[in-house]
XYZ file of C-alpha atoms in Angstrom:
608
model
C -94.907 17.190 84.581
C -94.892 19.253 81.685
C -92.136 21.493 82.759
C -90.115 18.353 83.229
C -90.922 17.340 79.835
C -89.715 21.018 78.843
C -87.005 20.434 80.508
C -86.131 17.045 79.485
C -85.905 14.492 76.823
C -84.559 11.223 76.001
C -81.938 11.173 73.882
C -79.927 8.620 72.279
C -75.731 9.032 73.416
C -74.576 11.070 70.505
C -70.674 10.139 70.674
C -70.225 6.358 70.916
C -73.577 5.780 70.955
C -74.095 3.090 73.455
C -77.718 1.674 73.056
C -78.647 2.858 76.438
C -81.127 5.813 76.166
C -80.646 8.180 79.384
C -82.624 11.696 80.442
C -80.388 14.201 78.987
C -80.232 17.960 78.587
C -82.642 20.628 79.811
C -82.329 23.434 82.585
C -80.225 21.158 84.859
C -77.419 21.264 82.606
C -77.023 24.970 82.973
C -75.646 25.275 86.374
C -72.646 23.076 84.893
C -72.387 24.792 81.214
C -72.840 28.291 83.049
C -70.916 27.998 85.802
C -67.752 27.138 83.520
C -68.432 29.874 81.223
C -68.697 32.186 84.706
C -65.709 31.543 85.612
C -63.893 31.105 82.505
C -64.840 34.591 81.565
C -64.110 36.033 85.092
C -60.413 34.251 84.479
C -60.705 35.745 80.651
C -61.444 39.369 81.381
C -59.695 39.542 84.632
C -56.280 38.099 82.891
C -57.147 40.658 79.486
C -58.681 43.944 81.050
C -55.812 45.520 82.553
C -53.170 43.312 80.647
C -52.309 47.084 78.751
C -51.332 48.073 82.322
C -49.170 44.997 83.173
C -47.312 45.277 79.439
C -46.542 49.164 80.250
C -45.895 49.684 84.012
C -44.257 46.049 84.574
C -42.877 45.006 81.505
C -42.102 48.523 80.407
C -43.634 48.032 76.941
C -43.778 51.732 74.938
C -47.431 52.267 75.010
C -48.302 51.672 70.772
C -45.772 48.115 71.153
C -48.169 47.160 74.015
C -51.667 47.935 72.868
C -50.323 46.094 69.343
C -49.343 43.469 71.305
C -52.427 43.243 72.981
C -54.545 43.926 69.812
C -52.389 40.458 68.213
C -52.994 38.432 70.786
C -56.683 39.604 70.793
C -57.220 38.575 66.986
C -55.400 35.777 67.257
C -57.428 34.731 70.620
C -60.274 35.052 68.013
C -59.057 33.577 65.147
C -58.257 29.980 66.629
C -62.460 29.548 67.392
C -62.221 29.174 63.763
C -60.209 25.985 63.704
C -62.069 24.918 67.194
C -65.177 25.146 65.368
C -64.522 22.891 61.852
C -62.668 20.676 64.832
C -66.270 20.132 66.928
C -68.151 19.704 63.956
C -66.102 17.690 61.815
C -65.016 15.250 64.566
C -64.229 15.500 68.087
C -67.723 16.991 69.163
C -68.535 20.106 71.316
C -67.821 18.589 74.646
C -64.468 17.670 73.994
C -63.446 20.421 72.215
C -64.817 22.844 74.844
C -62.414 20.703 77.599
C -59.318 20.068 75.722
C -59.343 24.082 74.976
C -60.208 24.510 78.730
C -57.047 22.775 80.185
C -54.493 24.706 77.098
C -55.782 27.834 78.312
C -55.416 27.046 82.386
C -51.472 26.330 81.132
C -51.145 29.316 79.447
C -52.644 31.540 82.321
C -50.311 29.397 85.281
C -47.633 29.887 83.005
C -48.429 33.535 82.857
C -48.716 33.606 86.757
C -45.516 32.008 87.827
C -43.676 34.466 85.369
C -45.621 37.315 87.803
C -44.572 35.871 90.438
C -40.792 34.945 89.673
C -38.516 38.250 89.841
C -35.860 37.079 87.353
C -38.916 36.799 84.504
C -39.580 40.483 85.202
C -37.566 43.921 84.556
C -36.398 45.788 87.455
C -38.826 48.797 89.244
C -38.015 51.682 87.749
C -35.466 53.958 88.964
C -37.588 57.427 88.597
C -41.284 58.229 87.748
C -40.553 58.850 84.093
C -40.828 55.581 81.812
C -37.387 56.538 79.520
C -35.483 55.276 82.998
C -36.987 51.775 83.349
C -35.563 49.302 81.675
C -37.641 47.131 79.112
C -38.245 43.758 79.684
C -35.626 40.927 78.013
C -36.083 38.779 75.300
C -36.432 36.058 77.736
C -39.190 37.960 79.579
C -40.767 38.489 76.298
C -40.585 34.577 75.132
C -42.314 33.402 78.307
C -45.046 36.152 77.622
C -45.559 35.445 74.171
C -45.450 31.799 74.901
C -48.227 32.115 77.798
C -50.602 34.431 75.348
C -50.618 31.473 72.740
C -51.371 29.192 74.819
C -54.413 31.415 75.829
C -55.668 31.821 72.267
C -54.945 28.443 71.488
C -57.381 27.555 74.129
C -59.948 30.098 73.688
C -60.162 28.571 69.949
C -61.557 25.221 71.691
C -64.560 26.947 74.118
C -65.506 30.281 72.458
C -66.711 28.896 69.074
C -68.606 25.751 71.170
C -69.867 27.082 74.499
C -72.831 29.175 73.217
C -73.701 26.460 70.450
C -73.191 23.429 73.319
C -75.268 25.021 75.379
C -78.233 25.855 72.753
C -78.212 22.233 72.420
C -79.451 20.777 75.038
C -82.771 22.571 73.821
C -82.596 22.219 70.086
C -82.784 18.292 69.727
C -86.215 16.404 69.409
C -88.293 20.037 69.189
C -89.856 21.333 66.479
C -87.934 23.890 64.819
C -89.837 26.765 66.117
C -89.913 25.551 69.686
C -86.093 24.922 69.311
C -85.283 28.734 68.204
C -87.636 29.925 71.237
C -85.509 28.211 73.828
C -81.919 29.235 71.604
C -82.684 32.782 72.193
C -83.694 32.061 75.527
C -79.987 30.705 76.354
C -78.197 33.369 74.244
C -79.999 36.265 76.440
C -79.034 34.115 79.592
C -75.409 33.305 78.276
C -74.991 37.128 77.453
C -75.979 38.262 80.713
C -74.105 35.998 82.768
C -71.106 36.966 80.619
C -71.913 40.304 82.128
C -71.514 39.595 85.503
C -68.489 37.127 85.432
C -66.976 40.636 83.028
C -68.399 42.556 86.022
C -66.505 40.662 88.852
C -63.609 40.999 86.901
C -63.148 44.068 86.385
C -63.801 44.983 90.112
C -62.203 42.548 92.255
C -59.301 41.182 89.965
C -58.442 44.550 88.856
C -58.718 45.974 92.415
C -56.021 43.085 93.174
C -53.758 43.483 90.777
C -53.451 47.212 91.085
C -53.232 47.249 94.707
C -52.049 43.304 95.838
C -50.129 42.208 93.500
C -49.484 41.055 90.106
C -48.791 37.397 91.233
C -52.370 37.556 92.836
C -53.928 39.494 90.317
C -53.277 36.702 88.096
C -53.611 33.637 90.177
C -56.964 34.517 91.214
C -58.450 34.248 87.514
C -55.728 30.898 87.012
C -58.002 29.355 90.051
C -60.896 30.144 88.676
C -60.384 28.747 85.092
C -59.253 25.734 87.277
C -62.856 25.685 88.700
C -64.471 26.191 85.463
C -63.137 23.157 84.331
C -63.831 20.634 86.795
C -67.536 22.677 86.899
C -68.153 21.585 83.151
C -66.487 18.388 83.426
C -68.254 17.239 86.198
C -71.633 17.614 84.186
C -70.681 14.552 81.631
C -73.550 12.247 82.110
C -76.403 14.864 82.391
C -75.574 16.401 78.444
C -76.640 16.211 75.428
C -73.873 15.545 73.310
C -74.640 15.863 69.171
C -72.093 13.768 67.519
C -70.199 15.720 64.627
C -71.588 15.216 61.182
C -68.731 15.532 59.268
C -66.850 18.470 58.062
C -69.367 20.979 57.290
C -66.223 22.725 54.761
C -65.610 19.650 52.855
C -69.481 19.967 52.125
C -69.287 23.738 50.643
C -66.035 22.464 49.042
C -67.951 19.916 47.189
C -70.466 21.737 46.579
C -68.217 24.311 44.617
C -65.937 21.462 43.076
C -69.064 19.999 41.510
C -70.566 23.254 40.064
C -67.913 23.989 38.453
C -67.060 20.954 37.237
C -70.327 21.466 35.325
C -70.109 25.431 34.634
C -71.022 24.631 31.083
C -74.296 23.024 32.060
C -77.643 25.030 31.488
C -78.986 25.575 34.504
C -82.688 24.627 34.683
C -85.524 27.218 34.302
C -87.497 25.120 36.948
C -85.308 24.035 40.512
C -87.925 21.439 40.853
C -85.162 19.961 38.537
C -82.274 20.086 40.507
C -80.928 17.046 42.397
C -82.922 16.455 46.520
C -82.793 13.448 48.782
C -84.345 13.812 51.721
C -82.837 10.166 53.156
C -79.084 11.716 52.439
C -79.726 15.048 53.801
C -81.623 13.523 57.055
C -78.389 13.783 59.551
C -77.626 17.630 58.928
C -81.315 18.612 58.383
C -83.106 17.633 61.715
C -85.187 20.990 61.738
C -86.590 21.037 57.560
C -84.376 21.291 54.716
C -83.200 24.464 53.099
C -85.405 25.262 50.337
C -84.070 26.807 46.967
C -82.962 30.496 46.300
C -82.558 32.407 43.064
C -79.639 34.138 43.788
C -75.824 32.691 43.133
C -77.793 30.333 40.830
C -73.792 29.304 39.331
C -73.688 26.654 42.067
C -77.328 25.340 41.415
C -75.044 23.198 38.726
C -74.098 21.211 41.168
C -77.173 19.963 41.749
C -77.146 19.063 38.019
C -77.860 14.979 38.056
C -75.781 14.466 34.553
C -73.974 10.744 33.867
C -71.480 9.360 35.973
C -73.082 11.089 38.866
C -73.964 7.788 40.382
C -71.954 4.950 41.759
C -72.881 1.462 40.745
C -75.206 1.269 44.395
C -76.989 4.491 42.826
C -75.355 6.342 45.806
C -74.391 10.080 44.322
C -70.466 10.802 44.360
C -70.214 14.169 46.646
C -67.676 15.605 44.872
C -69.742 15.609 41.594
C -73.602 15.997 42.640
C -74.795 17.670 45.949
C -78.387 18.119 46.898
C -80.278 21.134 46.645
C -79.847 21.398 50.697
C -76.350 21.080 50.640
C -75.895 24.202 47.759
C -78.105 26.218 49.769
C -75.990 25.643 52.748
C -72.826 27.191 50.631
C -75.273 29.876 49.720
C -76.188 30.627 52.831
C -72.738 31.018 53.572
C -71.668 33.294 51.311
C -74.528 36.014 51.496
C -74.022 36.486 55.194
C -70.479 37.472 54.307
C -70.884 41.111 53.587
C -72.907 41.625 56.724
C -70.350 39.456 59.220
C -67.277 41.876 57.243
C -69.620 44.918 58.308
C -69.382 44.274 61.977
C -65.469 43.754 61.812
C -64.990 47.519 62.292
C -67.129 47.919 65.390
C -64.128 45.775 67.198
C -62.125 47.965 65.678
C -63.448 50.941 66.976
C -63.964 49.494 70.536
C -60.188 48.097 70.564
C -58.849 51.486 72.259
C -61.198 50.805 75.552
C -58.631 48.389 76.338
C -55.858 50.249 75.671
C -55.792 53.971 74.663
C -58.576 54.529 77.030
C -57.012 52.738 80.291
C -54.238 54.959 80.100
C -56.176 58.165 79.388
C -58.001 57.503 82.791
C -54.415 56.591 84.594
C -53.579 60.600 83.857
C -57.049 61.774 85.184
C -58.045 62.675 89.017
C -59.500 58.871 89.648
C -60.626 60.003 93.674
C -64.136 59.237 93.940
C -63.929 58.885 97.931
C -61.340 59.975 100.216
C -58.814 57.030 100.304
C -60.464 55.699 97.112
C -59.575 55.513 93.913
C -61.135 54.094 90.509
C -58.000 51.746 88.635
C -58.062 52.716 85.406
C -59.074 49.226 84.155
C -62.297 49.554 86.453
C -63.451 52.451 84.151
C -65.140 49.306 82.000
C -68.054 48.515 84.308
C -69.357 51.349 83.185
C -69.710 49.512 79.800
C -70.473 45.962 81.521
C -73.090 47.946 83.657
C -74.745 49.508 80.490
C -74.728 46.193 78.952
C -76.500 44.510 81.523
C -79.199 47.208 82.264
C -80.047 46.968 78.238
C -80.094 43.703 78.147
C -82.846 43.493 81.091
C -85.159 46.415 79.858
C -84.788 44.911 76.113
C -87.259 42.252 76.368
C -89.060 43.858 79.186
C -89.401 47.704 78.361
C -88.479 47.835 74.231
C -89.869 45.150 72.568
C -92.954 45.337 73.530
C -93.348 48.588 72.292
C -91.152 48.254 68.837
C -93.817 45.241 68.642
C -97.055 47.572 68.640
C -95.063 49.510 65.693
C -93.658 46.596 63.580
C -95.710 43.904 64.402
C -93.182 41.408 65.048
C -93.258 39.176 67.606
C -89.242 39.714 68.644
C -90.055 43.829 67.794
C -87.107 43.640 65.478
C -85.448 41.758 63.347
C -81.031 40.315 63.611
C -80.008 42.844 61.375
C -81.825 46.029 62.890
C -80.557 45.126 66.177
C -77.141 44.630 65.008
C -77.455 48.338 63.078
C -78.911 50.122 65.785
C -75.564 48.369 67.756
C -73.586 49.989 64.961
C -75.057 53.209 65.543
C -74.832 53.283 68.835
C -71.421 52.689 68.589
C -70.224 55.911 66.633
C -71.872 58.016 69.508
C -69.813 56.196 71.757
C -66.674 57.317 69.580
C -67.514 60.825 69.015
C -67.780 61.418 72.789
C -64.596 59.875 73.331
C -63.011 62.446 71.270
C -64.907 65.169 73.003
C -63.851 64.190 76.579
C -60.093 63.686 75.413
C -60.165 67.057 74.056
C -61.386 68.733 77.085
C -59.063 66.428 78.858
C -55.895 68.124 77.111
C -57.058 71.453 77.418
C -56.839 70.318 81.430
C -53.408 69.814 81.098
C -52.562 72.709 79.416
C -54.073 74.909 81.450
C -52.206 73.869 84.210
C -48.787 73.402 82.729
C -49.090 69.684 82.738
C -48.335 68.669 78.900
C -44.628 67.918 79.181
C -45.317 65.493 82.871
C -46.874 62.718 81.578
C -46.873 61.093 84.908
C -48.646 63.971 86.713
C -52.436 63.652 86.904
C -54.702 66.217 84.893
C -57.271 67.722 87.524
C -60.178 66.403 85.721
C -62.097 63.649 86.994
C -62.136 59.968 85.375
C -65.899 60.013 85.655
C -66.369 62.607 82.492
C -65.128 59.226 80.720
C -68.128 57.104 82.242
C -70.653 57.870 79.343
C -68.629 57.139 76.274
C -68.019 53.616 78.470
C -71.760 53.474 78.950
C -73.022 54.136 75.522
C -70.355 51.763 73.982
C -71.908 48.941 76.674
C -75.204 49.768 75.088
C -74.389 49.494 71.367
C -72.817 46.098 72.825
C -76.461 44.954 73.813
C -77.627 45.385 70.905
C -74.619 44.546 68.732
C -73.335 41.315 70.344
C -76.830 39.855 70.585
C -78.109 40.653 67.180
C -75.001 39.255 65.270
C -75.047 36.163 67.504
C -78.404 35.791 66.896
C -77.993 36.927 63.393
C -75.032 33.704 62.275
C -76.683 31.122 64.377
C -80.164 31.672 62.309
C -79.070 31.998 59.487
C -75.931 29.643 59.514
C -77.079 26.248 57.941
C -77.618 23.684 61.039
C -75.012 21.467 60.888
C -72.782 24.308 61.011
C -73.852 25.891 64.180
C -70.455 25.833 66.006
C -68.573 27.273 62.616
C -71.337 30.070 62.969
C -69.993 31.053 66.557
C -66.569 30.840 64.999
C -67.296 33.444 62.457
C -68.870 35.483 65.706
C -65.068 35.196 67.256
C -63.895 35.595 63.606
C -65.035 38.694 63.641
C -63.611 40.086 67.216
C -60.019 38.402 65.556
C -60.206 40.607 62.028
C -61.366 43.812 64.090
C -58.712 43.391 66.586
C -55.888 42.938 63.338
C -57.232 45.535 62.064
C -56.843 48.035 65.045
C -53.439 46.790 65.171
C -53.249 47.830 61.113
C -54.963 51.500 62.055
C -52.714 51.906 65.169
C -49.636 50.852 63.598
C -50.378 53.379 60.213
C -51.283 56.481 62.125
C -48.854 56.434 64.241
C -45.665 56.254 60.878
C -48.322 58.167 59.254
C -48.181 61.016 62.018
C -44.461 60.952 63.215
C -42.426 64.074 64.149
C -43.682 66.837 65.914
C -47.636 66.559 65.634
C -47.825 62.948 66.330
C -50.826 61.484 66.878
C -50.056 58.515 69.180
C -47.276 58.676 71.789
C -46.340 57.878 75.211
C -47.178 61.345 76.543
C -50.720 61.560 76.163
C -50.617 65.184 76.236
C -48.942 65.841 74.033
C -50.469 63.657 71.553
C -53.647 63.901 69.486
C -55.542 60.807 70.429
C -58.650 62.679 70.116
C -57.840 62.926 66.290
C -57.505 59.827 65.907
C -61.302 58.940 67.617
C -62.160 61.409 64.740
C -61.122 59.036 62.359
C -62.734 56.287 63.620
C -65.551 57.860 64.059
C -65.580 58.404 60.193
C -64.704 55.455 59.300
C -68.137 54.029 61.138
C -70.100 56.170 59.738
C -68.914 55.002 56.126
C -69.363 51.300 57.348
C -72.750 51.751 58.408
C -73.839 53.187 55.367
C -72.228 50.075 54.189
C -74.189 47.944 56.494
C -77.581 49.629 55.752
C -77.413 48.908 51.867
C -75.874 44.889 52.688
C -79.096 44.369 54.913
C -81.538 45.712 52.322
C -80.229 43.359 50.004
C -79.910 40.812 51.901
C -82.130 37.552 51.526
C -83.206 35.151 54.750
C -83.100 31.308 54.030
C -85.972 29.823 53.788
C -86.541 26.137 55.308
C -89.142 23.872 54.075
C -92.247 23.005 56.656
C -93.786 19.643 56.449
C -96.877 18.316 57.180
C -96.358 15.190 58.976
C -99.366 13.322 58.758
C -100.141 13.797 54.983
C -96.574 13.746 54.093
C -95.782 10.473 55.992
C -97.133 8.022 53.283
C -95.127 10.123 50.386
C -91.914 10.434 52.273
C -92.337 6.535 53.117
C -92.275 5.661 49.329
C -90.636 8.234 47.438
C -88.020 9.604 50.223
C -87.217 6.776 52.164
C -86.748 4.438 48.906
C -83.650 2.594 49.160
C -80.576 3.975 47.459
C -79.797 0.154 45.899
C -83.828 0.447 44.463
C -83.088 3.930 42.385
C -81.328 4.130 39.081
C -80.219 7.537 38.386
C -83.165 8.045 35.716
C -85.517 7.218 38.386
C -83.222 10.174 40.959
C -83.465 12.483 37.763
C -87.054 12.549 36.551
C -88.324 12.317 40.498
C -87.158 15.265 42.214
C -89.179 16.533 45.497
C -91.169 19.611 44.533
C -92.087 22.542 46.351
C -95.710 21.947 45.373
C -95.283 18.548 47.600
C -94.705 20.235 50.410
């Protein structure tokens, strides 16, 4: 019985609240919310890992127009969670947003398949071995791609940024705060893992398919199974726990700034005890403790300034003049973890070749690792998915146990050490990347192979497995920590935004790959250009190099941002000896106050 009550809870129906009370949420929601996100990132990765391959051998893309291509449509893929994140929270909820998003995406990807499949939508084979003799793919080719890829990202900006947050809810509600964050990081090490596997299926059997089947099945197998991820979630209506939105959490921090500096020529108060609270008005975007008062970016503690005119006639503040000390903290909040979200924009950067650069380094190499069997190139990323998944299961069994003996915290360490050991982590990965495509060219060279691009360099793929491996364990620690990190630390009623930012991130490291891509290679023109079709005679291992540099200057960057930075800090109430207070001072009708009474009886922290 107690499991069940683990499990379990009543729950009022969040959107259109009915009356009715019904057993919602819990463990038997995740077979449903897991199963979609399964098989919409098996569709995902299996449509996007060895999309490099389809732009260059079927579209005949020059290799730097396809991986920029591919690098857009990843940051824009990651930029619309942004919009599908104020969307959720501000008014169509998480379960709606996640489906709408779902079915934009499955018409992008049939879209996508039926251009596969239909010969006038595609160039002609080529009529030798070397790419200058096939023709490039038409403008009209080109629309229907473009077309399909935005109506992937479109869709991907209605699940990514709600998924993860949808799922953590149907823990969160009617726990105490601490028992809530216990079972959130339960689901994000579940959700990461099972992302994992469905990236892990992928990039075997789709790949496998579309290098050796067919295009037109390589991409209607992952069009089917986006279908089934759909009518997987969908099917799981009545069983979820479904928050209703709270508003726009933005036109909060924009009121919040409107107001302080409407008053910028206000003294702020040497005591906060001063500033403006109201517990009754903070109550629906506060359901785990109120944020409690910083003294940093003090400039928009004006805002919680209670000055004349603040007031309506009912005694009900005007939001665009006076916010409550909860609702400044949330903009605070906001704006410190901005220098350490910008700091893990260039670790997509630096990871942006594996889906591009890289897959086409391992198409020159000897990829026989049986006779009659050989690795596709786009395979060469389980070796990252496998990483990922054996550091994710010896994390919580093997390492934090021990980091706990040495730092004596329960979760061994904390977001932001995670995230920087990710960072870390990564720049190995990077360095031996440009060691292995050095030795790789040397291959080639020795055996006359630099001007035969399409020969393949007698050096096996596997010498590429670690730099895949390391990069899936910087992942493990990266992708978890930041999650973790934004969904802390975000205020609570912005929990879907605070996945956006997550995708936010992938979209400005993937825009700026493009940006590093596109200036190295008119940077490096002429004879000792860096980036070129003919890998051998290029200097891609340069340009590792000089991302390799450019991590280490970031994570120097990082380290300072995380000393600096200051956790929020939420108030903890006793119930019992606060109930009587709350009942008369709190919960006192907004007709009943005047705005002396709001003004000279502000909630303490010595009340608490």
């Amino acid at each position: 019985m107690a499991e069940e009550d683990d499990s379990s809870r009543w729950h009022e129906h969040g959107e259109g609240d009915t009356g009715e009370k019904r057993k919602q949420g819990g463990f038997k929601t995740m077979p449903f919310i897991l199963a979609n996100d399964f098989c919409d990132r098996f569709a995902t990765i299996g449509f996007n890992a060895n999309l490099i391959t389809y732009l260059t051998q079927q579209l005949h893309l020059p290799l730097v127009e396809a991986s920029n291509t591919l690098t857009n449509f990843h940051g824009l893929s990651n930029l619309t969670p942004l919009v599908g994140g104020l969307v959720a929270d501000s008014f169509a909820g998480r379960f709606w947003t996640i489906t709408f998003g779902s079915v934009i995406y499955q018409l992008g990807m049939v879209s996508l398949t039926v251009s596969a499949l239909l010969p006038s939508l595609r160039p002609p084979p080529c009529a030798a071995a070397e790419q200058a003799a096939c023709a490039r793919a038409s403008a009209w080719s080109l629309l229907v791609l473009h077309l399909s890829l935005l109506c992937t990202s479109i869709g991907t900006g209605g699940t990514r940024p709600c998924v993860m947050a949808f799922g953590a809810d149907q823990f969160e509600l009617d726990t105490t705060p601490s028992h809530g964050a216990k079972r959130g990081w339960s689901f994000f090490n579940l959700y990461f893992f099972g992302v994992e596997l469905a990236k892990l299926a992928a990039i075997t059997l789709v790949v496998y398919i579309q290098e050796n089947v067919g295009w037109g099945w390589g991409l209607g197998v992952p069009t089917v199974a986006m279908l089934a991820a759909v009518a997987a979630f969908v099917s799981g209506y009545p069983l979820y726990v479904k928050v209703a939105p709270g508003g726009s959490p933005f036109t909060r921090l924009a009121q919040v700034a409107v107001a302080a500096f409407q008053k910028r020529n206000v003294a702020v108060p040497s005591d906060p005890g001063c500033l403006y609270q109201d517990r009754e008005l903070d109550a629906g975007i506060s359901t785990a403790g109120r944020l409690l008062h910083t003294n940093q970016l003090t400039f928009f503690d004006r805002a919680a300034i209670a000055t004349p005119g603040d007031f309506d006639s009912r005694g009900i503040p005007r939001p665009w003049r006076l916010s409550t000390v909860h609702r400044v903290e949330e903009l605070k909040s906001i704006i410190r973890m901005l220098p350490i979200w910008a700091a893990t924009i260039l670790l997509v950067t630096s990871a942006s070749h594996n889906h591009s650069f890289a897959i086409q380094q391992a198409r020159t190499m000897d990829r026989r690792v049986a006779a009659g069997l050989e690795i596709p190139p786009a395979t060469m990323l389980i070796f990252s998915n496998a990483a990922m998944l054996g550091t994710l299961a010896l994390y919580d069994r093997v390492l934090v146990p021990r980091l706990r003996r040495l730092t004596g915290r329960a979760e061994g360490i904390t977001h932001l050490q995670r995230t920087g050991a990710g960072l870390a982590i990564s720049t190995v990965s990077n360095a031996v990347s440009a060691v292995v495509e050095r030795a790789r060219k040397r291959a080639a060279a020795r055996h006359g192979l630099l001007d035969r691009p399409g020969a393949t360099v007698p050096m096996s793929v596997l010498w590429m497995a670690p730099q895949y491996a390391i990069h899936g364990a910087a992942d493990a620690f990266m992708d978890v920590g930041r999650m973790e990190f934004l969904y802390d630390q975000a205020p609570e009623s912005m929990r879907s935004s605070a996945a956006a930012l997550y995708w936010l991130t992938m979209s400005a490291g993937s825009y700026m790959g493009t940006l590093l891509v596109t200036t190295v290679h008119e940077r490096t023109k002429g004879e000792g250009e860096w980036l070129q079709d003919n890998l051998n005679r290029g200097k891609l291992d340069r340009y590792y190099w000089l991302v390799v540099t450019l991590q280490v200057v970031n994570l120097v960057y990082f380290v300072i941002c995380a000393k600096l930075y200051t956790y929020k800090k939420l108030e903890v109430v006793d119930q019992e000896s606060t109930d009587e207070r709350e009942k008369h001072v709190e919960l006192q009708p907004l007709k009943d106050r005047d705005e002396k009474d709001v003004e000279l009886r502000p909630l303490l922290s010595s009340d608490l």
